[in-house]
Tab-separated table of C-alpha atoms and ligand atoms in Angstrom:
chain	number	residue	atom	x	y	z
Z	1	MET	CA	132.985	93.991	107.035
Z	2	SER	CA	133.798	97.198	106.744
Z	3	GLY	CA	130.654	99.156	106.564
Z	4	LEU	CA	131.522	99.971	102.644
Z	5	GLU	CA	131.583	96.480	101.737
Z	6	THR	CA	128.325	96.191	103.387
Z	7	ILE	CA	126.552	98.390	101.482
Z	8	VAL	CA	128.532	97.655	98.130
Z	9	LYS	CA	127.687	93.668	98.859
Z	10	PHE	CA	123.800	95.469	99.363
Z	11	SER	CA	123.902	97.138	96.565
Z	12	TYR	CA	124.834	94.937	93.970
Z	13	LEU	CA	123.110	92.185	94.919
Z	14	SER	CA	120.050	94.585	94.479
Z	15	ASP	CA	121.396	94.974	90.607
Z	16	GLU	CA	121.570	91.158	90.638
Z	17	ASN	CA	118.019	90.604	91.789
Z	18	ARG	CA	116.686	93.553	89.552
Z	19	TRP	CA	113.418	91.664	87.827
Z	20	ASP	CA	111.907	93.736	84.882
Z	21	ALA	CA	108.805	94.978	85.606
Z	22	LYS	CA	107.790	94.891	81.565
Z	23	ARG	CA	107.534	98.369	82.068
Z	24	TYR	CA	104.325	98.253	84.472
Z	25	GLN	CA	102.586	96.588	81.116
Z	26	PHE	CA	100.933	93.642	82.699
Z	27	ASP	CA	99.271	92.398	79.715
Z	28	TRP	CA	97.892	88.809	81.508
Z	29	LEU	CA	95.512	91.017	83.945
Z	30	PRO	CA	91.791	90.210	82.311
Z	31	GLU	CA	92.789	86.966	82.850
Z	32	LEU	CA	92.575	86.843	87.091
Z	33	ASP	CA	89.728	85.693	88.624
Z	34	GLU	CA	87.356	86.330	91.269
Z	35	HIS	CA	89.340	84.711	93.980
Z	36	ASP	CA	92.897	86.825	93.240
Z	37	ARG	CA	90.697	90.506	92.193
Z	38	GLY	CA	89.550	89.766	96.224
Z	39	ILE	CA	92.942	89.485	97.226
Z	40	ILE	CA	94.141	92.539	95.243
Z	41	LYS	CA	91.030	94.838	96.559
Z	42	LEU	CA	92.842	93.885	100.428
Z	43	LEU	CA	96.058	95.506	98.960
Z	44	ASP	CA	95.394	98.991	98.545
Z	45	CYS	CA	96.800	100.158	102.177
Z	46	LEU	CA	99.764	98.049	101.224
Z	47	ARG	CA	100.047	100.099	98.163
Z	48	ASP	CA	99.724	103.599	99.824
Z	49	GLY	CA	103.134	101.820	102.355
Z	50	GLU	CA	105.268	100.945	99.680
Z	51	PHE	CA	105.087	104.400	98.456
Z	52	SER	CA	105.728	105.561	102.347
Z	53	GLY	CA	108.772	104.508	101.588
Z	54	GLN	CA	109.714	107.659	100.249
Z	55	ALA	CA	107.835	109.412	104.294
Z	56	SER	CA	110.032	107.170	105.955
Z	57	ALA	CA	113.615	108.180	104.159
Z	58	ALA	CA	112.708	111.879	104.110
Z	59	GLN	CA	112.012	111.433	108.222
Z	60	PHE	CA	114.962	109.352	108.689
Z	61	HIS	CA	116.910	112.695	107.068
Z	62	ASP	CA	115.213	115.096	109.542
Z	63	LEU	CA	116.061	113.155	112.474
Z	64	MET	CA	119.292	113.278	111.457
Z	65	ILE	CA	118.923	116.986	111.141
Z	66	GLN	CA	117.396	117.158	114.478
Z	67	ALA	CA	119.812	114.789	116.091
Z	68	LYS	CA	123.240	117.445	114.452
Z	69	ALA	CA	120.884	120.063	116.409
Z	70	GLU	CA	120.886	118.434	119.133
Z	71	GLY	CA	124.587	118.162	119.798
Z	72	TYR	CA	124.893	114.295	117.888
Z	73	SER	CA	128.691	114.206	117.501
Z	74	ASP	CA	130.056	114.528	114.217
Z	75	ASP	CA	131.547	110.966	114.712
Z	76	LEU	CA	128.665	109.280	115.227
Z	77	VAL	CA	126.548	111.130	112.551
Z	78	ALA	CA	129.680	110.167	110.220
Z	79	ASP	CA	128.825	105.983	111.042
Z	80	TRP	CA	125.502	106.591	109.069
Z	81	ALA	CA	126.662	106.925	106.174
Z	82	PRO	CA	126.166	103.563	104.534
Z	83	LEU	CA	122.248	103.359	106.095
Z	84	PHE	CA	122.051	106.319	104.439
Z	85	SER	CA	123.408	104.620	101.270
Z	86	TYR	CA	121.262	102.080	101.386
Z	87	MET	CA	117.687	104.081	102.005
Z	88	ASN	CA	118.265	105.625	98.208
Z	89	VAL	CA	118.170	101.819	97.158
Z	90	ILE	CA	115.617	100.798	98.789
Z	91	VAL	CA	113.381	103.845	98.284
Z	92	TYR	CA	113.767	102.872	94.732
Z	93	GLU	CA	112.619	98.943	95.223
Z	94	GLU	CA	109.511	100.119	97.614
Z	95	MET	CA	108.732	102.438	94.921
Z	96	ARG	CA	108.548	98.624	92.398
Z	97	HIS	CA	106.250	97.946	94.702
Z	98	GLY	CA	104.227	100.566	94.693
Z	99	LEU	CA	103.413	100.544	91.184
Z	100	VAL	CA	102.771	96.919	91.096
Z	101	LEU	CA	100.515	96.987	93.636
Z	102	GLY	CA	98.900	100.520	92.585
Z	103	LEU	CA	98.464	99.012	89.234
Z	104	LEU	CA	96.861	95.885	90.285
Z	105	HIS	CA	94.890	97.548	92.561
Z	106	GLN	CA	93.033	100.099	90.117
Z	107	TYR	CA	92.211	97.130	87.138
Z	108	VAL	CA	90.702	95.491	90.021
Z	109	THR	CA	88.505	98.057	90.883
Z	110	ASP	CA	87.757	100.431	87.799
Z	111	GLY	CA	89.001	97.836	84.640
Z	112	ASN	CA	91.701	100.638	83.947
Z	113	THR	CA	95.707	100.260	83.085
Z	114	ASP	CA	96.184	103.879	83.894
Z	115	PHE	CA	97.669	104.166	87.179
Z	116	ILE	CA	100.553	105.781	86.419
Z	117	ALA	CA	99.438	108.370	84.104
Z	118	ALA	CA	96.259	108.786	86.052
Z	119	THR	CA	98.227	109.511	89.446
Z	120	ASN	CA	98.219	112.912	90.351
Z	121	VAL	CA	101.838	113.942	91.322
Z	122	ARG	CA	101.085	116.740	93.873
Z	123	GLU	CA	98.525	114.216	95.151
Z	124	PHE	CA	101.224	111.605	95.395
Z	125	GLY	CA	103.851	113.487	97.224
Z	126	LYS	CA	101.278	115.127	99.542
Z	127	ARG	CA	100.228	111.734	100.163
Z	128	TYR	CA	103.586	109.816	99.875
Z	129	ILE	CA	106.290	112.184	100.911
Z	130	TRP	CA	105.121	114.990	102.862
Z	131	CYS	CA	102.292	112.526	104.772
Z	132	TYR	CA	105.017	112.553	108.289
Z	133	GLU	CA	104.180	115.505	109.894
Z	134	GLU	CA	101.434	114.296	112.260
Z	135	ARG	CA	103.251	110.532	112.625
Z	136	ARG	CA	106.221	110.767	114.170
Z	137	TYR	CA	106.434	108.573	116.764
Z	138	TRP	CA	110.302	107.727	116.176
Z	139	ASP	CA	113.831	108.739	117.542
Z	140	LEU	CA	116.844	107.939	115.006
Z	141	TYR	CA	117.600	104.542	116.723
Z	142	SER	CA	113.684	103.567	116.868
Z	143	TYR	CA	113.502	104.529	113.404
Z	144	ILE	CA	116.018	102.565	111.753
Z	145	LEU	CA	115.093	99.499	113.551
Z	146	SER	CA	111.709	100.395	112.688
Z	147	HIS	CA	113.033	100.028	109.105
Z	148	LEU	CA	114.367	96.206	109.714
Z	149	PHE	CA	111.951	94.717	111.736
Z	150	SER	CA	109.310	96.213	109.354
Z	151	GLU	CA	110.751	94.286	106.548
Z	152	VAL	CA	110.510	91.247	108.331
Z	153	ILE	CA	106.695	91.870	108.964
Z	154	ASN	CA	106.214	92.732	104.695
Z	155	THR	CA	108.269	89.599	104.048
Z	156	GLU	CA	106.053	87.083	105.727
Z	157	LEU	CA	102.653	89.340	104.406
Z	158	TYR	CA	104.038	88.539	100.629
Z	159	ARG	CA	104.992	85.016	101.271
Z	160	ASP	CA	100.740	84.296	102.656
Z	161	VAL	CA	99.711	86.699	99.741
Z	162	VAL	CA	102.102	84.243	96.686
Z	163	THR	CA	100.762	81.402	98.227
Z	164	ARG	CA	97.085	82.380	98.173
Z	165	VAL	CA	96.487	83.677	94.316
Z	166	HIS	CA	96.310	81.826	91.948
Z	167	HIS	CA	97.436	83.378	88.607
Z	168	PRO	CA	100.786	82.104	87.813
Z	169	ALA	CA	101.681	86.320	86.567
Z	170	LEU	CA	100.765	86.837	89.828
Z	171	LYS	CA	102.712	85.055	91.807
Z	172	ASP	CA	105.374	85.657	89.806
Z	173	ALA	CA	104.579	89.106	90.031
Z	174	LEU	CA	104.372	89.357	93.648
Z	175	ALA	CA	106.658	86.873	94.821
Z	176	ASN	CA	109.732	89.267	93.259
Z	177	VAL	CA	108.359	91.572	96.155
Z	178	ARG	CA	108.052	89.255	98.658
Z	179	ASN	CA	111.899	88.265	97.403
Z	180	ASP	CA	112.680	92.306	97.862
Z	181	GLU	CA	111.577	92.341	101.035
Z	182	ALA	CA	114.080	89.969	102.198
Z	183	ARG	CA	116.253	91.070	101.020
Z	184	HIS	CA	115.545	94.093	102.744
Z	185	ILE	CA	115.471	92.313	106.135
Z	186	ALA	CA	119.638	90.928	105.124
Z	187	ALA	CA	120.926	93.988	104.181
Z	188	TRP	CA	119.017	96.203	107.423
Z	189	THR	CA	120.555	93.571	109.342
Z	190	ALA	CA	124.335	93.677	108.331
Z	191	LEU	CA	123.951	97.545	107.967
Z	192	THR	CA	122.769	98.282	111.800
Z	193	LYS	CA	125.333	95.601	112.934
Z	194	ASP	CA	127.868	97.427	111.304
Z	195	LEU	CA	126.596	100.844	113.505
Z	196	ILE	CA	125.735	98.926	116.622
Z	197	ASN	CA	129.645	97.513	116.697
Z	198	ALA	CA	130.895	100.702	115.573
Z	199	ASP	CA	130.272	103.313	118.523
Z	200	PRO	CA	129.721	101.254	122.160
Z	201	GLU	CA	127.073	104.452	121.969
Z	202	HIS	CA	125.088	103.496	119.622
Z	203	LYS	CA	124.722	100.139	121.042
Z	204	ARG	CA	123.441	101.923	124.453
Z	205	ARG	CA	121.005	104.059	122.531
Z	206	ALA	CA	119.773	101.131	120.804
Z	207	LEU	CA	118.906	98.964	123.220
Z	208	ALA	CA	117.160	102.417	124.427
Z	209	SER	CA	114.791	103.151	121.470
Z	210	LEU	CA	114.508	99.482	121.100
Z	211	GLU	CA	110.853	98.373	122.294
Z	212	ARG	CA	109.131	100.969	119.754
Z	213	GLY	CA	111.672	99.955	117.198
Z	214	LEU	CA	110.938	96.443	117.309
Z	215	THR	CA	106.745	96.704	117.323
Z	216	TYR	CA	106.283	99.952	115.237
Z	217	HIS	CA	106.056	99.261	111.583
Z	218	ASN	CA	107.637	102.054	108.961
Z	219	ALA	CA	104.559	102.926	106.970
Z	220	MET	CA	103.218	104.184	110.516
Z	221	VAL	CA	103.937	107.225	108.548
Z	222	HIS	CA	101.063	107.573	106.033
Z	223	GLU	CA	97.956	107.731	106.620
Z	224	THR	CA	96.408	104.787	106.258
Z	225	TYR	CA	98.581	102.383	107.691
Z	226	PHE	CA	95.913	100.909	110.779
Z	227	GLU	CA	92.857	100.754	108.248
Z	228	GLY	CA	95.623	98.083	106.026
Z	229	LEU	CA	96.773	95.942	109.395
Z	230	ASN	CA	93.012	94.983	109.993
Z	231	LYS	CA	92.052	94.920	106.377
Z	232	MET	CA	94.982	92.700	105.911
Z	233	LEU	CA	95.372	90.568	109.166
Z	234	PRO	CA	92.600	88.381	108.095
Z	235	LEU	CA	95.179	86.977	105.251
Z	236	PHE	CA	98.169	86.750	107.836
Z	237	ILE	CA	96.278	84.794	110.353
Z	238	SER	CA	93.440	82.496	108.059
Z	239	GLU	CA	96.214	79.678	108.396
Z	240	GLN	CA	93.909	76.819	109.106
Z	241	LYS	CA	95.246	74.646	111.459
Z	242	ASN	CA	97.014	77.468	113.508
Z	243	LYS	CA	95.932	80.488	113.813
Z	244	LEU	CA	98.977	81.602	114.638
Z	245	GLY	CA	101.549	80.530	112.306
Z	246	PRO	CA	102.530	83.715	110.740
Z	247	ILE	CA	102.825	85.121	114.515
Z	248	LYS	CA	104.786	83.157	115.633
Z	249	ARG	CA	107.464	83.259	112.286
Z	250	ILE	CA	107.405	87.040	112.476
Z	251	SER	CA	108.804	86.537	116.087
Z	252	LYS	CA	110.909	83.845	115.422
Z	253	GLN	CA	112.829	86.061	113.292
Z	254	LYS	CA	112.658	88.829	115.165
Z	255	PHE	CA	114.334	87.095	117.831
Z	256	ARG	CA	117.050	85.443	115.519
Z	257	ILE	CA	117.660	89.633	114.827
Z	258	LEU	CA	117.724	90.543	118.171
Z	259	GLU	CA	120.225	87.397	118.996
Z	260	GLU	CA	122.305	88.847	115.933
Z	261	LEU	CA	122.436	92.142	117.023
Z	262	PHE	CA	122.964	92.322	119.896
Z	263	GLY	CA	124.321	88.865	121.846
Z	264	SER	CA	124.065	88.909	125.454
Z	265	ASP	CA	122.718	92.079	125.609
Z	266	ASN	CA	119.172	91.199	123.719
Z	267	PRO	CA	116.543	91.807	126.113
Z	268	TYR	CA	114.344	89.841	125.320
Z	269	SER	CA	113.269	86.153	124.687
Z	270	GLU	CA	111.405	84.577	121.180
Z	271	THR	CA	108.529	84.733	123.563
Z	272	GLU	CA	108.207	88.048	124.694
Z	273	VAL	CA	108.636	89.487	121.323
Z	274	GLN	CA	105.087	87.662	120.366
Z	275	GLN	CA	103.551	89.042	123.266
Z	276	ILE	CA	104.728	92.786	122.713
Z	277	HIS	CA	103.257	91.940	119.021
Z	278	LEU	CA	99.871	90.542	119.581
Z	279	LEU	CA	99.413	92.760	122.566
Z	280	TYR	CA	100.350	96.013	119.509
Z	281	LEU	CA	97.702	94.099	117.149
Z	282	GLY	CA	95.449	94.087	120.189
Z	283	LYS	CA	95.526	98.064	120.254
Z	284	ALA	CA	95.313	98.409	116.543
Z	285	ALA	CA	92.096	96.194	116.395
Z	286	GLY	CA	89.448	98.170	114.555
Z	287	HIS	CA	91.106	101.218	113.656
Z	288	THR	CA	91.945	102.919	110.848
Z	289	ARG	CA	93.651	106.211	111.547
Z	290	ALA	CA	96.203	107.442	113.933
Z	291	ARG	CA	98.564	109.831	115.045
Z	292	TYR	CA	101.859	111.184	116.998
Z	293	SER	CA	100.359	112.462	120.770
Z	294	GLU	CA	102.219	113.096	124.009
Z	295	GLU	CA	99.462	112.321	125.959
Z	296	ALA	CA	98.038	109.226	124.154
Z	297	GLU	CA	99.508	105.662	125.320
Z	298	ALA	CA	102.820	104.829	123.773
Z	299	ASN	CA	102.072	108.126	121.977
Z	300	ILE	CA	99.937	106.822	119.457
Z	301	GLU	CA	96.690	108.730	119.442
Z	302	PHE	CA	93.666	106.442	117.480
Z	303	ILE	CA	91.134	108.985	115.142
Z	304	ALA	CA	89.442	107.053	113.270
F	1	FE2	FE1	108.298	96.761	100.138
F	2	FE2	FE1	111.100	96.556	101.520
């Protein structure tokens, strides 16, 4: 497919699968049981992560402007057009996810349903768009790969949450988000593959930035990312029999994508993908805040 065919395909898939947000008025909220309320209480940082899709897009443009200033060629810049176009589609969808989670979380924490009206726009802009200055972990290639591989985590997380909650309307709302995330995996995979195939230089640079792209979640742009990772990890790994179940699912998916993107040039086995992921989780354990540092190992300085 040409890059334009890919972006058009995933744009119309977004249109066709657009779910009714019911004007963000969920009259079933009072029916939620204690179990469901307990799970929703763990999702405040996930709400932040969804909204920070805006910061991810802002930093993405920022990185391209920086690359151009450093002499990245016009032809290589132009190859990114469909990915920038898709960024516009995805930011809107992540915003919808953030609004759903924001409403749910506000209701279970203080009983109110005026989340949208009560949100201060200036505060919102600072927390979710202009929040990345201290967290510039990526170059252009590791960042697009992070966007792609993070959607694997998002999809698997929502899959687990949908399985756990009781209320059918809550299940539906979260399943809508899960389905969007799964479509995002497919779209970023196809668009990144088009990019890699457009010029050998893209492939070379993508491989050089792969380790970070495979591991760092693009939601690391926002302040509460590591707090959320630690808070939600039990939702992931408390499956009865096999504690590694979700990690295995994630590694399998990531490996499949690596094979699709890089073919015989893929440097990692499925086992290595899993080891890299577990190593990252081990480093993140117990931390709530981080920032970029030249000196820190892997450039992540944990500050809380
Ligand atoms: Fe999302
Ligand atoms: Fe997504």
